[in-house]
mmCIF file of C-alpha atoms and ligand atoms in Angstrom:
data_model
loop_
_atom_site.group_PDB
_atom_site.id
_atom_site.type_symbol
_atom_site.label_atom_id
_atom_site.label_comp_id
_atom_site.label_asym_id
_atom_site.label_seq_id
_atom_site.Cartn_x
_atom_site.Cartn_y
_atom_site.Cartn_z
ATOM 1 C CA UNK P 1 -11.576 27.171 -101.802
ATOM 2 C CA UNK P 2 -13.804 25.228 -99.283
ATOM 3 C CA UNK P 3 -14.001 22.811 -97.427
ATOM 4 C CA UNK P 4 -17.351 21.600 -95.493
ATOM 5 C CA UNK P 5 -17.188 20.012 -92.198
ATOM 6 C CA UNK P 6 -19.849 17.261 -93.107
ATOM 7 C CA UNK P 7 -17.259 16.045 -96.168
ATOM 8 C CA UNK P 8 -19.968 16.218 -98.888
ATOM 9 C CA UNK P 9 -19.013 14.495 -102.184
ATOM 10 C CA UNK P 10 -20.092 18.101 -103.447
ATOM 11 C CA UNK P 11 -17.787 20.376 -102.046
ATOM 12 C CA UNK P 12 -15.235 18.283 -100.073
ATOM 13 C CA UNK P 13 -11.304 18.518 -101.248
ATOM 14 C CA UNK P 14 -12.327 20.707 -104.090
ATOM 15 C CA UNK P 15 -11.204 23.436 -105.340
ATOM 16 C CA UNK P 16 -13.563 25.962 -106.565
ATOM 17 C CA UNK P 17 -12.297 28.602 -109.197
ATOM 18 C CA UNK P 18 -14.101 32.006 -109.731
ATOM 19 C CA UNK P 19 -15.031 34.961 -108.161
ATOM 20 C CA UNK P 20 -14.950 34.515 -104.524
ATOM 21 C CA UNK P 21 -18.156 36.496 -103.835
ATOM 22 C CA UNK P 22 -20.505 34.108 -106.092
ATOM 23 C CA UNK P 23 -18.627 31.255 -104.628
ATOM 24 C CA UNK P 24 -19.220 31.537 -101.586
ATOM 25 C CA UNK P 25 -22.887 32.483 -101.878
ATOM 26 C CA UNK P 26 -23.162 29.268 -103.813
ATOM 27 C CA UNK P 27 -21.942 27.261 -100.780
ATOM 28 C CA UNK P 28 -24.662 26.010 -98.046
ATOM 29 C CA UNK P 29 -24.626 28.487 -94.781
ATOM 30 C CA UNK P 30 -22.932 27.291 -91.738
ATOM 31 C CA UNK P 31 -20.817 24.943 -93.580
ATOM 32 C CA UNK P 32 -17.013 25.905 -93.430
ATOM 33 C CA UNK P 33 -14.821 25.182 -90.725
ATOM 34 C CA UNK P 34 -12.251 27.240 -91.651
ATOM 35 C CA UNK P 35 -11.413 30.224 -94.493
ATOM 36 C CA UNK P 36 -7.971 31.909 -95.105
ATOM 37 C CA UNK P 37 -7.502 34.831 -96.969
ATOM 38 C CA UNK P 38 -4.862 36.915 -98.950
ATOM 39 C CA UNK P 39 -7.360 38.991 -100.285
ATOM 40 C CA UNK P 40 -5.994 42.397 -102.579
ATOM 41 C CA UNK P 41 -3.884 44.764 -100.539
ATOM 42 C CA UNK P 42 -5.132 47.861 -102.409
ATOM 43 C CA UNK P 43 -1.177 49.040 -102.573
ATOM 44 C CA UNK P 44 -1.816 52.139 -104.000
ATOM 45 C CA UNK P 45 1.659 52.430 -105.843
ATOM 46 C CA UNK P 46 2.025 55.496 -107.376
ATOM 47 C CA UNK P 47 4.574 55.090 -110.055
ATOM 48 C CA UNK P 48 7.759 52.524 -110.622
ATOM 49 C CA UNK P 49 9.706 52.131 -107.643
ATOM 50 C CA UNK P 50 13.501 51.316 -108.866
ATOM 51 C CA UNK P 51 16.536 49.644 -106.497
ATOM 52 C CA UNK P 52 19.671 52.377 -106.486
ATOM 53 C CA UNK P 53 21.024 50.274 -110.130
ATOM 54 C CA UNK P 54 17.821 51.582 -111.791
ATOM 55 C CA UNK P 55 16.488 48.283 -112.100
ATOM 56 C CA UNK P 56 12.465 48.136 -111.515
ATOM 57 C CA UNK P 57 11.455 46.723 -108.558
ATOM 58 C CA UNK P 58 8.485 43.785 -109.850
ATOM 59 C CA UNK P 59 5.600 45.124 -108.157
ATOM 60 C CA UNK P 60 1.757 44.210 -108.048
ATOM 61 C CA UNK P 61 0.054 46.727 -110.426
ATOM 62 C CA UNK P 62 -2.554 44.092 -111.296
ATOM 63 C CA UNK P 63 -6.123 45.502 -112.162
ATOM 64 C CA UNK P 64 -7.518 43.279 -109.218
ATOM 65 C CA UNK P 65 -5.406 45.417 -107.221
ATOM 66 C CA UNK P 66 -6.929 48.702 -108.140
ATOM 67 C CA UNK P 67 -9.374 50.497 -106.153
ATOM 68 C CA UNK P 68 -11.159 54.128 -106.893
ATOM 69 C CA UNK P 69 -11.021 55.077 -103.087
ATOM 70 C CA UNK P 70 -10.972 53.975 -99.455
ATOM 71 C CA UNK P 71 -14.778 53.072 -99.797
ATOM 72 C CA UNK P 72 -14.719 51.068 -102.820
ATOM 73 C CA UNK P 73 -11.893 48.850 -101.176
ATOM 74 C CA UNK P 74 -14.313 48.478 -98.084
ATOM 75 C CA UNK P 75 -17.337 48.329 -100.074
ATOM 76 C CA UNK P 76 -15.001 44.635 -101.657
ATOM 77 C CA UNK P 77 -13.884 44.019 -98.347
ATOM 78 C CA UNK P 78 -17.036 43.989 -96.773
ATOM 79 C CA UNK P 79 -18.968 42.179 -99.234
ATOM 80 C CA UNK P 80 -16.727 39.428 -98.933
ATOM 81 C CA UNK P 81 -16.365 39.461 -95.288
ATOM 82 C CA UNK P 82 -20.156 39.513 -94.919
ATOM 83 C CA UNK P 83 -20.209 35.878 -97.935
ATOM 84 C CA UNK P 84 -17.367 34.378 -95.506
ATOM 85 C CA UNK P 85 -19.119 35.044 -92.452
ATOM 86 C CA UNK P 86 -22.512 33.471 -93.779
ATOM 87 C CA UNK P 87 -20.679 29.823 -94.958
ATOM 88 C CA UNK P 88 -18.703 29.732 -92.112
ATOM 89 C CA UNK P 89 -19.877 27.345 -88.886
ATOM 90 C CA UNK P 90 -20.995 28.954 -85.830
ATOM 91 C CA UNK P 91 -17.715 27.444 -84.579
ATOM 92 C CA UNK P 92 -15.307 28.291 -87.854
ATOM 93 C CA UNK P 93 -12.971 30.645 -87.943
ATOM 94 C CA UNK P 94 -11.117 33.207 -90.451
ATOM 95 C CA UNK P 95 -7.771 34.573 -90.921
ATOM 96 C CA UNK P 96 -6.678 37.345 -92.995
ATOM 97 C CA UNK P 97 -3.706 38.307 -93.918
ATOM 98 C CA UNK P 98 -2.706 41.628 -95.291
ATOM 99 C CA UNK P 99 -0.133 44.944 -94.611
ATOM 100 C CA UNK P 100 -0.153 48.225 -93.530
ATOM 101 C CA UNK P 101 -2.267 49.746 -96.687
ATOM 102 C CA UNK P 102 -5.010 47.474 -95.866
ATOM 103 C CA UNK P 103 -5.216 45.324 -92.493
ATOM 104 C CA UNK P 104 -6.646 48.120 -90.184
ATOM 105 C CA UNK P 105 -9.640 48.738 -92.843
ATOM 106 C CA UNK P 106 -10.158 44.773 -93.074
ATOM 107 C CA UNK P 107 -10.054 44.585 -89.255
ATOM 108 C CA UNK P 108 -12.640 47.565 -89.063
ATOM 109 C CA UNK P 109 -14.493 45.403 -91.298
ATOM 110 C CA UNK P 110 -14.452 42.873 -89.569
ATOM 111 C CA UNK P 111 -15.710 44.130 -86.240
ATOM 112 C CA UNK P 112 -18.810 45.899 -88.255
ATOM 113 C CA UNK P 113 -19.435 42.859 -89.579
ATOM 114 C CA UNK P 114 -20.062 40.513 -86.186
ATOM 115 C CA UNK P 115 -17.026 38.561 -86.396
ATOM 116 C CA UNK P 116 -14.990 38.762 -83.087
ATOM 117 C CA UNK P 117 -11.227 38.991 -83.069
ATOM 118 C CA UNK P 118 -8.790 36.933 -81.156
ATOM 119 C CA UNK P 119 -5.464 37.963 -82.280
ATOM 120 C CA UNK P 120 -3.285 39.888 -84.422
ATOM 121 C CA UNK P 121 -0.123 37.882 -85.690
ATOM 122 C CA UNK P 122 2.943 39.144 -87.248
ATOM 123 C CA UNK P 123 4.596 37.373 -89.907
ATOM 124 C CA UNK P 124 8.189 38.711 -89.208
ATOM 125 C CA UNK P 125 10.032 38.580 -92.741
ATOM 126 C CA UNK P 126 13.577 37.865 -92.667
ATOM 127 C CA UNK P 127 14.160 39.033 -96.008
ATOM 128 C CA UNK P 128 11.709 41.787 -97.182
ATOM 129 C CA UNK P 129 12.156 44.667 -99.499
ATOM 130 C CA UNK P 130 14.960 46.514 -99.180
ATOM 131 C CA UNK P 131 14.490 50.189 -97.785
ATOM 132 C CA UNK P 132 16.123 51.662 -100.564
ATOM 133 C CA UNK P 133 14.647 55.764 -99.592
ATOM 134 C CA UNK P 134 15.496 55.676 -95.942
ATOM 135 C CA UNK P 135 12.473 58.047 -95.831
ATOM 136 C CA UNK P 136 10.411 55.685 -93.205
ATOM 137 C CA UNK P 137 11.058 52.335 -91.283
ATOM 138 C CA UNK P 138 11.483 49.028 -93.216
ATOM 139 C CA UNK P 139 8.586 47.434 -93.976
ATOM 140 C CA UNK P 140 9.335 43.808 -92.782
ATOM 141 C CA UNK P 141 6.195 42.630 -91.941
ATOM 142 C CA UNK P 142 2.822 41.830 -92.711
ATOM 143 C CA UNK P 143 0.106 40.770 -90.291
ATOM 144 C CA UNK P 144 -2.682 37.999 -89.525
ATOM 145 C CA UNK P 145 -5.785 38.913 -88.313
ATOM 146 C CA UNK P 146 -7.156 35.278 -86.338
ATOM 147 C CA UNK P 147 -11.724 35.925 -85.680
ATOM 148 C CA UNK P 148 -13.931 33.935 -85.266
ATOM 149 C CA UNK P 149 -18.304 34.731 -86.130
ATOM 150 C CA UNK P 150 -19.272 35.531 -83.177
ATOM 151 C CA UNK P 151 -18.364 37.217 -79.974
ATOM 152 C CA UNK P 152 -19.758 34.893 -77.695
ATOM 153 C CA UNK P 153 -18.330 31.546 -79.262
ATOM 154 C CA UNK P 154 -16.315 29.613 -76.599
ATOM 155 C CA UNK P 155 -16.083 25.930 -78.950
ATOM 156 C CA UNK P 156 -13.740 27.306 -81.999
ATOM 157 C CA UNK P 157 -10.891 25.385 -82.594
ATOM 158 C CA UNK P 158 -7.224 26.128 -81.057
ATOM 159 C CA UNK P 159 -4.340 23.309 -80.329
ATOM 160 C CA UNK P 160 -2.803 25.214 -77.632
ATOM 161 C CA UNK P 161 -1.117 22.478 -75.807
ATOM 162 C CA UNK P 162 -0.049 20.766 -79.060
ATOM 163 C CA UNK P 163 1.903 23.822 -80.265
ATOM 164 C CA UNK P 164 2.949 25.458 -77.268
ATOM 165 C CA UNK P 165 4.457 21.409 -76.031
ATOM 166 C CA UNK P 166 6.098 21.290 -79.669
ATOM 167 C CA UNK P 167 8.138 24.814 -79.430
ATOM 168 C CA UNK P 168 8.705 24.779 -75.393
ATOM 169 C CA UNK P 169 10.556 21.071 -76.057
ATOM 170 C CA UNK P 170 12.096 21.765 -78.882
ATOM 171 C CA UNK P 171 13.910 25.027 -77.007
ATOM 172 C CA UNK P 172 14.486 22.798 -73.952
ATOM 173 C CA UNK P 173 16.400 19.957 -76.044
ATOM 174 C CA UNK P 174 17.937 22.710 -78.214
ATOM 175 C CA UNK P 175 18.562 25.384 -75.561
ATOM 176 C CA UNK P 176 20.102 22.830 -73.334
ATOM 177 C CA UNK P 177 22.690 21.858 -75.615
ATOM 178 C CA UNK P 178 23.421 25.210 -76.599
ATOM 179 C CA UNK P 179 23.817 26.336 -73.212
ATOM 180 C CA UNK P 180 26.296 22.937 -72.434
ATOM 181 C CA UNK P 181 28.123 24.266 -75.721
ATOM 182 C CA UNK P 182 28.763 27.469 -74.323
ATOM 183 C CA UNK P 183 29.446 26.361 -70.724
ATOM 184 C CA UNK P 184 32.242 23.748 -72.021
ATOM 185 C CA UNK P 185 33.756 26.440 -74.271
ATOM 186 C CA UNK P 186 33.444 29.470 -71.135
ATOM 187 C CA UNK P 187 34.303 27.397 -68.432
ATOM 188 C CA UNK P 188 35.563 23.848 -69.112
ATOM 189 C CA UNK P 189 36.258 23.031 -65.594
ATOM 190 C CA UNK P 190 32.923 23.816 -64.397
ATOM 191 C CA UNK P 191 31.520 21.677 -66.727
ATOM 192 C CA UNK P 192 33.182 18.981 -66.539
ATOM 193 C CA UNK P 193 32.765 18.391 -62.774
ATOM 194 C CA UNK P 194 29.797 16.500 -63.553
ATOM 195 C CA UNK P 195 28.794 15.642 -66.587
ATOM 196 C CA UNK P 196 25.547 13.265 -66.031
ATOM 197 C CA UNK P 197 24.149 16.835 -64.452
ATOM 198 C CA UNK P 198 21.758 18.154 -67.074
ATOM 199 C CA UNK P 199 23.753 22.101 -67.731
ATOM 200 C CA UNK P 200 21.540 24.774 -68.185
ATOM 201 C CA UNK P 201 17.650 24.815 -67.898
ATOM 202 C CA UNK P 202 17.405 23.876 -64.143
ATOM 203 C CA UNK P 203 14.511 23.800 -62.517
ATOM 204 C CA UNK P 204 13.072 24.440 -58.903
ATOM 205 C CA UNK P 205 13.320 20.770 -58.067
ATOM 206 C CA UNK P 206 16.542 20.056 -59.877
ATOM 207 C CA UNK P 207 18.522 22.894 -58.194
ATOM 208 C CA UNK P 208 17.826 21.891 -54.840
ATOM 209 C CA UNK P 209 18.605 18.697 -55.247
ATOM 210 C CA UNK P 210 22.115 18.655 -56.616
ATOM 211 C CA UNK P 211 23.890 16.675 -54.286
ATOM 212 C CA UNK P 212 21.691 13.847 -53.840
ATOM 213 C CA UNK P 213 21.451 13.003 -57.688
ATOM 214 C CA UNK P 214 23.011 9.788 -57.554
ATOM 215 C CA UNK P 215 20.647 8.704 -54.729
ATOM 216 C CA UNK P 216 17.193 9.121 -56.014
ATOM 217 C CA UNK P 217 16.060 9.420 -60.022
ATOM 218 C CA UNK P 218 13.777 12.243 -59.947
ATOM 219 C CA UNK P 219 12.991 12.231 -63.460
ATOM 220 C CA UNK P 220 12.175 8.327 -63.235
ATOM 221 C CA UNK P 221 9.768 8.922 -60.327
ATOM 222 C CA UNK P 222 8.210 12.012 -61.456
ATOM 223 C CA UNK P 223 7.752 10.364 -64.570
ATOM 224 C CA UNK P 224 6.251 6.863 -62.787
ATOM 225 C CA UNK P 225 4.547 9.497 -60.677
ATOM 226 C CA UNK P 226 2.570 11.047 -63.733
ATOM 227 C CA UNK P 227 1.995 7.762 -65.196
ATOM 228 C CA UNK P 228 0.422 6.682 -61.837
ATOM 229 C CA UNK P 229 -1.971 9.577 -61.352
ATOM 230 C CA UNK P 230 -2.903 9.363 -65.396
ATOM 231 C CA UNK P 231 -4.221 5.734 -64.541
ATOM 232 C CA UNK P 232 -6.215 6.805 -61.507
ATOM 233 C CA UNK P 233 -7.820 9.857 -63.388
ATOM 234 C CA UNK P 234 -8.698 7.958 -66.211
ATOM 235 C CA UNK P 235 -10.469 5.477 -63.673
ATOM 236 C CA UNK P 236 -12.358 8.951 -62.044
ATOM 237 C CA UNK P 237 -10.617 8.384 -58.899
ATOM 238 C CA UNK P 238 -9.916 11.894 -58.258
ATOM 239 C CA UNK P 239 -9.604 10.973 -54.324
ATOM 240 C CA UNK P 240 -6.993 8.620 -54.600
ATOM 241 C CA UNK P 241 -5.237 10.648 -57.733
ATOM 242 C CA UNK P 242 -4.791 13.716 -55.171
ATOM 243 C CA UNK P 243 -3.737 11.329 -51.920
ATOM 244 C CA UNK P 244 -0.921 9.485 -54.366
ATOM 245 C CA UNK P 245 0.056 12.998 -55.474
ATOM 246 C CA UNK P 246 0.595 13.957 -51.928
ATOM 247 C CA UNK P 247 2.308 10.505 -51.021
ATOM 248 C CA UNK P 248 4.751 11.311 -53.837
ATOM 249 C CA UNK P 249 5.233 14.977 -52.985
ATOM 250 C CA UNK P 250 6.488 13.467 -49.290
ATOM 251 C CA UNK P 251 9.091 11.104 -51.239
ATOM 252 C CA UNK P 252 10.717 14.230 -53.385
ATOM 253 C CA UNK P 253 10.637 16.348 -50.181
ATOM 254 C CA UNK P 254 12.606 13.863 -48.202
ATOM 255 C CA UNK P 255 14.800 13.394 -51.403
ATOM 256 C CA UNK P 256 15.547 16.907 -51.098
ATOM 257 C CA UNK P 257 13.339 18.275 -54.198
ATOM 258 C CA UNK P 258 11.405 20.963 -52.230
ATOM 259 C CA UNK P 259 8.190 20.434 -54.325
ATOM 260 C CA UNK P 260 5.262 22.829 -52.013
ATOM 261 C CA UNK P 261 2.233 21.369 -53.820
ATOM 262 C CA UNK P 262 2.057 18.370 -56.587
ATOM 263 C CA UNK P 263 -1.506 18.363 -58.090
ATOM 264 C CA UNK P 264 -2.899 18.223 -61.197
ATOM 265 C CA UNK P 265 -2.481 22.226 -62.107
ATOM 266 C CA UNK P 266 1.726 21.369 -61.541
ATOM 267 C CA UNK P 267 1.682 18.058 -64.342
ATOM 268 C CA UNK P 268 -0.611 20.597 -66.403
ATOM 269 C CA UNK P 269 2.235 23.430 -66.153
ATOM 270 C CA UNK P 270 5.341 21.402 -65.818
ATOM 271 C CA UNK P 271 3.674 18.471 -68.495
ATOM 272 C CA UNK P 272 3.650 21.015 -71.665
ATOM 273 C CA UNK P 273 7.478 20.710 -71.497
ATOM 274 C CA UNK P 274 7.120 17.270 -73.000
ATOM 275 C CA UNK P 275 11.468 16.934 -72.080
ATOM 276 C CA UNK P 276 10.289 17.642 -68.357
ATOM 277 C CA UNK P 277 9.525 14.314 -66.419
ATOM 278 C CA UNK P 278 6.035 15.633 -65.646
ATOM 279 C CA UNK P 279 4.919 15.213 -69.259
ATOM 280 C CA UNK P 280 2.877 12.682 -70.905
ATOM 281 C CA UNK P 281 3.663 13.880 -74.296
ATOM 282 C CA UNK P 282 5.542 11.607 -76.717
ATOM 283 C CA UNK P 283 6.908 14.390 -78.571
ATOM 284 C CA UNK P 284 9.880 15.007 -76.407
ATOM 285 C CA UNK P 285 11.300 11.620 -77.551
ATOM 286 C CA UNK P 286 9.905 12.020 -81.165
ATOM 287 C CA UNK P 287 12.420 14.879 -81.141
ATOM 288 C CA UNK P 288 14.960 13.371 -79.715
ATOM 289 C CA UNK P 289 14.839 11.118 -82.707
ATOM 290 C CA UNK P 290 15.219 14.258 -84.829
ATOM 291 C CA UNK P 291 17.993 15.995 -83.256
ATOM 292 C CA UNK P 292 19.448 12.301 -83.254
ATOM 293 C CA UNK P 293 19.332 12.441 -86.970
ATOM 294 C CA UNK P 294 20.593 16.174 -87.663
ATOM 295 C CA UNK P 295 23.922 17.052 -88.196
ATOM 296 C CA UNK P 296 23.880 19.683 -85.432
ATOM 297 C CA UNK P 297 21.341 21.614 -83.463
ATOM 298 C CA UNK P 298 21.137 24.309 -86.052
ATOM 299 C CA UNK P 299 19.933 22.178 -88.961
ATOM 300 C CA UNK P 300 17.749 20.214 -85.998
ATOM 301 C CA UNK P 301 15.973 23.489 -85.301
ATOM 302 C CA UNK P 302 15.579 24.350 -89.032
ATOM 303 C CA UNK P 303 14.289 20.989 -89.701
ATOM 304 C CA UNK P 304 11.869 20.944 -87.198
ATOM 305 C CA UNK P 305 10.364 24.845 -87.875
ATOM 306 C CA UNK P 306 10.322 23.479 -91.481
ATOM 307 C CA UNK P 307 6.932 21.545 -90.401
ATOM 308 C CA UNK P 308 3.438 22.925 -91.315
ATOM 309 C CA UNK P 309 1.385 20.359 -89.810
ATOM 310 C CA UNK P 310 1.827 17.813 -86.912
ATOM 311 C CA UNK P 311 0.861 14.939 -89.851
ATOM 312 C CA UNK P 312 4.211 15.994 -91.592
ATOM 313 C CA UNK P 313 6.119 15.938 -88.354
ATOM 314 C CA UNK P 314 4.858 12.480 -87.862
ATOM 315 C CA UNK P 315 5.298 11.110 -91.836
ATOM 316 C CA UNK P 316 8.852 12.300 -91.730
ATOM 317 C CA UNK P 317 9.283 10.451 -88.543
ATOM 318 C CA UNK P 318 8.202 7.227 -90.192
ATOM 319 C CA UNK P 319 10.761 7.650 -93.037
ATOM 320 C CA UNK P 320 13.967 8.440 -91.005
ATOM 321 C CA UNK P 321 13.263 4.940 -89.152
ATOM 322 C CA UNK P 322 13.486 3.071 -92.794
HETATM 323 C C1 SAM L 401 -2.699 39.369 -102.450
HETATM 324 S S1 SAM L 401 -3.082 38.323 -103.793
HETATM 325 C C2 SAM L 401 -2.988 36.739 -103.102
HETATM 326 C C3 SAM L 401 -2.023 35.886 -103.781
HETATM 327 C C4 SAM L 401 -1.980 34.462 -103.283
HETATM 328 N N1 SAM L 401 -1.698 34.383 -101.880
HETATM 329 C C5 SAM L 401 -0.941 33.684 -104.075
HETATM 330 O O1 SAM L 401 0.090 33.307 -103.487
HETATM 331 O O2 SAM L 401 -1.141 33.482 -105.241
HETATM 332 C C6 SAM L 401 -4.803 38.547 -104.011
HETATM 333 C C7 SAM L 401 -5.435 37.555 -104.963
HETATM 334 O O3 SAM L 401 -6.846 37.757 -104.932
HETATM 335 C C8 SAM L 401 -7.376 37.501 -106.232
HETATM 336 N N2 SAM L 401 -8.685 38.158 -106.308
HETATM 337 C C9 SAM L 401 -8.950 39.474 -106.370
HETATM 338 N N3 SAM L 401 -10.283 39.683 -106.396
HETATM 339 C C10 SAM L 401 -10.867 38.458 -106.335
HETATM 340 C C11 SAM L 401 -12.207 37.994 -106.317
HETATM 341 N N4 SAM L 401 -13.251 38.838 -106.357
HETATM 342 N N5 SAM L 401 -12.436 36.664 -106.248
HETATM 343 C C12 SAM L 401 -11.418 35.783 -106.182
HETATM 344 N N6 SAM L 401 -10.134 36.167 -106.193
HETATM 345 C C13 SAM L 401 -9.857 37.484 -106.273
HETATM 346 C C14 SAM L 401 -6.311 38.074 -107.153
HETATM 347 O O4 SAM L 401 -6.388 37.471 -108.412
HETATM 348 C C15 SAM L 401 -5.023 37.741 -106.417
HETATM 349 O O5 SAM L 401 -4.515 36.521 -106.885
#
């Protein structure tokens, strides 16, 4: 399957049947922004493997799966590595995905080949095969391999604030009530000496500033505060940006929120907690609308690792407000 970046009538949203090897070579170079493969796992299986009942356990014995030897799995591998590598933009990327019996000789491959690899990712399975031997460890996981072509490209494509804001908010909103849960069901009295105090989760600033909560709104001006200094950066005025932060870092002092430096490297830290009132993010309060609708944080956290892409997050959205 391919996509090209340039959205040709061609080759765009199509999906292209066949041997992978001739498909690819039929594609233009340095056209694909993206490939993802499951390609054969070469599993080697050496006879029927049956569950303690005697049933047969359904395993791949396909022909596709059958390889003479080590080489003539690489010899595959590499050939369609090396088609991959040639449609893919200077700035695309791959991932492959495969197990133990293969994913070392693919990543091998892979390195021979020019590509340049980032990470490996675990898919951690929560229910894999049984271990019905006991002869070796479970086998309850299978792994990613994330390259891109070429060692020295800086401009491939990785939403690191957009995930990282989505799963450190979600644990905040979740995490927080869990924790109140547990604190109301541990110690009672503790929590219920005051129950406007967000339990669980403080921060620097909050913790110093316990008693003088009902005085000042720290969230509300650190949030004003970020809004402020979002205005003046989008205006270039860097100067004024930095003296406002300082202004501001004065106020919380004298409030009693020992804050030693507020620039733009704190809202960049503190702001990917999209619950935190250095955040820009909307996404805090798009989950808030989630949790709002879920029966209880468990089927609120389900619900929102359920997603596969930020467009679903945001569809879903749309229909729980009809
Ligand atoms: C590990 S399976 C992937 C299964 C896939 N993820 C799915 O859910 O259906 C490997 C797949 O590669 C296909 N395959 C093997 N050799 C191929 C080739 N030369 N070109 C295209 N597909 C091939 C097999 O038919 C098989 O479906």
């Amino acid at each position: 399957m391919a996509r090209t970046g340039n959205g040709t009538a061609a080759t765009a949203e199509k999906i292209i049947q066949g041997n992978c090897i001739e498909a690819m070579n039929a594609l233009p170079a340095n056209s694909v922004d993206l490939i993802f493969a499951d390609p054969p796992y070469n599993l080697q299986l050496g006879g029927d493997l049956t569950r303690p009942d005697q049933s047969k356990v359904d395993a791949v014995t396909d022909e596709w799966d059958k390889f003479e030897s080590f080489e003539s799995y690489d010899r595959f591998t590499r050939e369609w590595l090396a088609a991959a590598r040639r449609v893919l933009k200077p700035t695309g990327a791959i991932w492959v995905i495969g197990s133990d019996h293969n994913i070392v000789r693919v990543g091998g491959s892979l390195q021979d080949l020019g590509y340049w690899i980032m990470n490996d990712v675990v898919w951690r399975k929560s229910n894999p095969m049984p271990n019905f031997r006991g002869t070796r460890f479970t086998n309850a996981h299978e792994t990613l391999i994330w390259a891109v072509r070429d060692a020295d490209q800086k401009k491939y494509t990785f939403n690191y604030d957009a995930m990282k804001a989505l799963n450190e908010t979600l644990e905040n909103i979740a995490g927080k009530e869990i924790g109140d849960i547990a604190l109301r069901n541990v110690a009672p009295v503790a929590a219920s000496i005051n129950p406007s105090l967000p339990i669980g989760n403080f921060d620097e600033a909050q913790s110093g500033a316990i008693a003088k909560v009902d005085e000042f709104d720290f969230q509300h001006e650190m949030r004003k505060t970020r809004e402020r200094v979002d205005e003046l950066l989008d205006l270039g005025k860097i100067a004024a940006a930095e003296s406002f932060m300082e202004e501001q870092r004065q106020v919380f002092v004298a409030n009693g929120f020992n804050i030693r430096k507020l620039n733009q490297a704190y809202f960049a830290f503190n702001g990917t907690y999209a619950d935190n009132a250095a955040s820009s993010s909307p996404i805090a309060d798009q989950l808030n609308r989630y949790r709002a609708a879920a029966s209880n944080v468990g089927s609120f956290v389900k619900m929102i690792a359920g997603f596969s892409s930020y467009q679903k997050f945001m569809d879903e959205l749309d229909e729980l407000d009809k």
